[in-house]
PDB file of C-alpha atoms in Angstrom:
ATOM      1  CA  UNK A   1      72.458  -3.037   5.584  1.00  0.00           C
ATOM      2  CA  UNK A   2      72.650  -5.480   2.917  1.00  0.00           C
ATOM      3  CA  UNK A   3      75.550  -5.257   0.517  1.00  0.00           C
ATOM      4  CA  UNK A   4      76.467  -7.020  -2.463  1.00  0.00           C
ATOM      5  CA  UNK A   5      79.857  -4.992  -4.452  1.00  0.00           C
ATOM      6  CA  UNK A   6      80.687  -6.410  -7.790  1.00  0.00           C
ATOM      7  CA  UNK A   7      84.125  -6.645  -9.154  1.00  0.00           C
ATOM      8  CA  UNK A   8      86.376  -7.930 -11.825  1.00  0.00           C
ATOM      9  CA  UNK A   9      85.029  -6.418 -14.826  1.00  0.00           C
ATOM     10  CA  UNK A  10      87.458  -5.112 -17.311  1.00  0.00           C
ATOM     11  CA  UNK A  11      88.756  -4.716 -21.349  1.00  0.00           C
ATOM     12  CA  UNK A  12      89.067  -8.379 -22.625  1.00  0.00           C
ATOM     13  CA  UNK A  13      89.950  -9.667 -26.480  1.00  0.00           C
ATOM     14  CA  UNK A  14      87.663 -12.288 -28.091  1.00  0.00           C
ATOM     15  CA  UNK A  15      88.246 -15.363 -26.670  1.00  0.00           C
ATOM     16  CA  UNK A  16      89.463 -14.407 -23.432  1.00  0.00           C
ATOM     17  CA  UNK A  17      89.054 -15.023 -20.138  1.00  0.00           C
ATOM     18  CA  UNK A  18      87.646 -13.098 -16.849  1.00  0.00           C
ATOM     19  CA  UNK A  19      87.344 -13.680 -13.312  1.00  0.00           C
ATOM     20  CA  UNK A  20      83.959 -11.530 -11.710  1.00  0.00           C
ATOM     21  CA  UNK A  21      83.643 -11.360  -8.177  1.00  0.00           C
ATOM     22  CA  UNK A  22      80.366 -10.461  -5.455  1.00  0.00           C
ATOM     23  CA  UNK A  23      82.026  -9.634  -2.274  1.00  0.00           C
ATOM     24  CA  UNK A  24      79.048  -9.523   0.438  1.00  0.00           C
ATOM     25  CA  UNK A  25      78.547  -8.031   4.473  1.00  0.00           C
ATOM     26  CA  UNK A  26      75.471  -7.292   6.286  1.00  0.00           C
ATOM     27  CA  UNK A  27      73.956 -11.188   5.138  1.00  0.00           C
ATOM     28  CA  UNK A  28      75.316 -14.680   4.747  1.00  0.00           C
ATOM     29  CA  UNK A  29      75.197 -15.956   1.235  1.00  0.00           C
ATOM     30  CA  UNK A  30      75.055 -19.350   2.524  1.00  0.00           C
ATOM     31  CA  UNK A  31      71.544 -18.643   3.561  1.00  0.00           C
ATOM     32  CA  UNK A  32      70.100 -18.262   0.279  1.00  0.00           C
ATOM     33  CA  UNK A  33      70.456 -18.728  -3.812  1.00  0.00           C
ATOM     34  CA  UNK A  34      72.942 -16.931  -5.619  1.00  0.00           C
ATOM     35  CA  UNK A  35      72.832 -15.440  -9.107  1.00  0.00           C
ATOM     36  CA  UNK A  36      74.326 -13.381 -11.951  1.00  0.00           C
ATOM     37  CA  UNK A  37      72.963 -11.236 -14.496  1.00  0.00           C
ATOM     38  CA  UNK A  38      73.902  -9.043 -17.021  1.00  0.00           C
ATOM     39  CA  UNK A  39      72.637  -5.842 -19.022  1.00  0.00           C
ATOM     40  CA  UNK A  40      73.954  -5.366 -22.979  1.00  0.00           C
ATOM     41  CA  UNK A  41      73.373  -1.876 -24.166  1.00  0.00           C
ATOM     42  CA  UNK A  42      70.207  -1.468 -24.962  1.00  0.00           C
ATOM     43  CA  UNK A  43      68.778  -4.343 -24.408  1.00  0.00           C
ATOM     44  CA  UNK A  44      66.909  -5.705 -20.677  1.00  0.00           C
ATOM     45  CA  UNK A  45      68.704  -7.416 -17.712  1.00  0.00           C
ATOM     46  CA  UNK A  46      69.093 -10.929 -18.049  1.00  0.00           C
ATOM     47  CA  UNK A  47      69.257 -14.182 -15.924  1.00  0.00           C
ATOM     48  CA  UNK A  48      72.644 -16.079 -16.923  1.00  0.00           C
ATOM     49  CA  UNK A  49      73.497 -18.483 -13.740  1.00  0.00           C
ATOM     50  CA  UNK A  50      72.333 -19.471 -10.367  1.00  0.00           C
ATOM     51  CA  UNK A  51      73.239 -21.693  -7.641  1.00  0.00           C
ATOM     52  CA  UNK A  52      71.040 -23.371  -5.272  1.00  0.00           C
ATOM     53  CA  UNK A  53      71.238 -22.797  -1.425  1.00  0.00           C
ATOM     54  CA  UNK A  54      71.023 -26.654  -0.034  1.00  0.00           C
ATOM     55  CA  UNK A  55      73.305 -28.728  -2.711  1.00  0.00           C
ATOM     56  CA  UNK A  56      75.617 -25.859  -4.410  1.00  0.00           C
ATOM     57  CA  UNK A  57      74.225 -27.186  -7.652  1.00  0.00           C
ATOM     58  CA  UNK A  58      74.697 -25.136 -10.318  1.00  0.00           C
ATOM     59  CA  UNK A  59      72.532 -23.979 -13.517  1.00  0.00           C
ATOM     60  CA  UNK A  60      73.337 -21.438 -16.624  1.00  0.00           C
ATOM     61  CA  UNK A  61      71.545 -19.905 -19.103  1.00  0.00           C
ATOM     62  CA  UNK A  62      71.957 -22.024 -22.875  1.00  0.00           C
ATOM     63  CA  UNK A  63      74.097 -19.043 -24.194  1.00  0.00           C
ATOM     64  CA  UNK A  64      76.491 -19.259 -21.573  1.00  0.00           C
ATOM     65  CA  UNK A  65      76.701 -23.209 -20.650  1.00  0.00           C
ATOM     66  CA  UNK A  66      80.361 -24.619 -21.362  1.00  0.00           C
ATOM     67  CA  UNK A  67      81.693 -21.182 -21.214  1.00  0.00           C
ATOM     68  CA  UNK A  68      80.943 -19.955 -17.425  1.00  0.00           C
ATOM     69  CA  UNK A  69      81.036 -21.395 -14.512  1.00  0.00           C
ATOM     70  CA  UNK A  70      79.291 -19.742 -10.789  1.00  0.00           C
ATOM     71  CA  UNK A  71      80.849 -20.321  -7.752  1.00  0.00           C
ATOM     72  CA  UNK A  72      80.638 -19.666  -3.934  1.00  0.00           C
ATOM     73  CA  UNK A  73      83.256 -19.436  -1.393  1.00  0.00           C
ATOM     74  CA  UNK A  74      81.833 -19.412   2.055  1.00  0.00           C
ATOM     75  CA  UNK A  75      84.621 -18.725   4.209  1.00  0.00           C
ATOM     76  CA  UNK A  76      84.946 -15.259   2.268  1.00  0.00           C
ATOM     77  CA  UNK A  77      81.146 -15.062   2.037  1.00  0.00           C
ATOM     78  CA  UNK A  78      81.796 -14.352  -1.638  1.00  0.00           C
ATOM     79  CA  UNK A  79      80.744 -16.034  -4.889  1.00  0.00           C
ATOM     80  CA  UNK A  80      82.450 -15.513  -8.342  1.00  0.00           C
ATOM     81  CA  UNK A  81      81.706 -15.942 -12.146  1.00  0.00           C
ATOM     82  CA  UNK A  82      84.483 -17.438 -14.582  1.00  0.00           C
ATOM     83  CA  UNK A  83      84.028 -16.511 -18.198  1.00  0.00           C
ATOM     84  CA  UNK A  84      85.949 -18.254 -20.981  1.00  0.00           C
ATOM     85  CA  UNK A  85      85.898 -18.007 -24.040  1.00  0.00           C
ATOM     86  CA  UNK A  86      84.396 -14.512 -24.219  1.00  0.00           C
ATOM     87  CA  UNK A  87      82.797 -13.242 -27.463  1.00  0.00           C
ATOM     88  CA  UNK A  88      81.851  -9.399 -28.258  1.00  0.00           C
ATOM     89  CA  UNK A  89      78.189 -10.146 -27.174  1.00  0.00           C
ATOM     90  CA  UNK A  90      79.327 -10.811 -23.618  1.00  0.00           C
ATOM     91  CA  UNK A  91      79.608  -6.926 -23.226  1.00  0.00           C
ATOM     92  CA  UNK A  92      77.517  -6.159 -20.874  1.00  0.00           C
ATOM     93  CA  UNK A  93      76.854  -4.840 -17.274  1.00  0.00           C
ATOM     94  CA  UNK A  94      77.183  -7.606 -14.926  1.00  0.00           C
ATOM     95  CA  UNK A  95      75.014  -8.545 -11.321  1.00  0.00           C
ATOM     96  CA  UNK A  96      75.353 -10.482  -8.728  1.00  0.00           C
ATOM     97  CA  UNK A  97      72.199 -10.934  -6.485  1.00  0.00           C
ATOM     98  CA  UNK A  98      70.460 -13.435  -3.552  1.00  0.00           C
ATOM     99  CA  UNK A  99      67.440 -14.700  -4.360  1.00  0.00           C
ATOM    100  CA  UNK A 100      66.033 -18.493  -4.883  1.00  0.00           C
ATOM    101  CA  UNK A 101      67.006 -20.052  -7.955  1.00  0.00           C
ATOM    102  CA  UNK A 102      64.649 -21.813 -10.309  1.00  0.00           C
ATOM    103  CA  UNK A 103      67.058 -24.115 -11.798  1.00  0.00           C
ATOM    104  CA  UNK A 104      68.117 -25.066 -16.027  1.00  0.00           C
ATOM    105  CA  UNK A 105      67.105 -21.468 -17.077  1.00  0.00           C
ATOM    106  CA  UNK A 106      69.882 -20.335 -14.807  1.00  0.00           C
ATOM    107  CA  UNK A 107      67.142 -17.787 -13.568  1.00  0.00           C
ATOM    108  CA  UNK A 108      67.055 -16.234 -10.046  1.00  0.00           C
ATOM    109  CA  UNK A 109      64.168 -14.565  -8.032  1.00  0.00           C
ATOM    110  CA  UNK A 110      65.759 -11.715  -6.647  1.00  0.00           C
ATOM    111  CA  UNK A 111      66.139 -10.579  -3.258  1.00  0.00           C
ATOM    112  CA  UNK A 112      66.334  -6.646  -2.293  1.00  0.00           C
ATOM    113  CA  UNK A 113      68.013  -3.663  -4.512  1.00  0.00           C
ATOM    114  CA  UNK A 114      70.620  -4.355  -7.476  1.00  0.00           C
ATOM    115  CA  UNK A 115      73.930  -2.573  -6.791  1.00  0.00           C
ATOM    116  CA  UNK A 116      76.146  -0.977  -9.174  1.00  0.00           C
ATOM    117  CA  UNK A 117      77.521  -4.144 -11.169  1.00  0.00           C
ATOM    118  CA  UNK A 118      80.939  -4.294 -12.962  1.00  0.00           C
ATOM    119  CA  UNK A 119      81.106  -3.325 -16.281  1.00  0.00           C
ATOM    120  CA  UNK A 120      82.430  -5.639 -19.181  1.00  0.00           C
ATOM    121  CA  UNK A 121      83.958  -5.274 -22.472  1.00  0.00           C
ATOM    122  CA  UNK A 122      85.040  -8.022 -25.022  1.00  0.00           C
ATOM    123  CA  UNK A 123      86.686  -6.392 -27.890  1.00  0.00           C
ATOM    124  CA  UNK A 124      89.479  -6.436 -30.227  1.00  0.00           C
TER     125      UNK A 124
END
C-alpha cells in the first residue's frame, strides 16, 4: 500500500528556519511529480511547490518563492521542504503528495489519499 509519512513539523520563532520531510514505501517517487501543500486554520488546502518527474525542475507558489525550496532524494526515496524565513502565516498543516505538476503556480494534481501531514507553528 501506498505510503507517504510527513515529518519535521515543529514550534518555530518568526524568521526561522525548518526542515519538512515525506518519507515514502510501497511506490517510487522517482516515477512521478512531487508536491507540498499546506492547510491554515480555517482556511482550504493549498498548492505551495512541486517538482517535475523528468528534469527535477522546481516551481513554488508567489507567497513562498525565495523563502522555500522542494527537494528529492532518490536513494532514500524521500523528498523534503526547507522553509526560511518563516512568518506567523506559515502556520499551517503541511502535505506532501505524488501527482503531476503543472508548473509556476507550484500546483500539483494529486495522486491517491492525503496522509496525516506535520503540523507547523511560527510564533513568538
Amino acid at each position: 500500500q501506498v505510503q507517504l509519512v510527513e515529518s519535521g513539523g515543529g514550534l518555530v520563532q518568526p524568521g526561522g528556519s525548518l526542515r519538512l520531510s515525506c518519507a515514502a514505501s510501497d511506490v517510487t517517487l522517482d516515477s512521478y511529480a512531487i508536491g507540498w501543500f499546506r492547510q491554515a486554520p480555517g482556511k482550504e488546502r493549498e498548492g505551495i511547490s512541486c517538482i517535475r518527474r523528468s528534469d527535477n525542475s522546481a516551481h513554488y507558489a508567489d507567497f513562498v518563492k525565495g523563502r522555500f525550496t522542494i527537494s528529492r532524494d532518490s536513494a532514500k526515496n524521500t523528498a523534503y521542504l526547507e522553509m526560511k524565513n518563516l512568518k506567523p502565516e506559515d502556520t499551517a498543516v503541511y502535505y506532501c503528495m505524488r501527482g503531476a505538476c503543472l508548473g509556476g503556480a507550484g500546483v500539483l494534481i494529486p495522486i491517491g489519499s492525503w496522509g496525516q501531514g506535520t503540523q507547523v507553528t511560527v510564533s513568538s
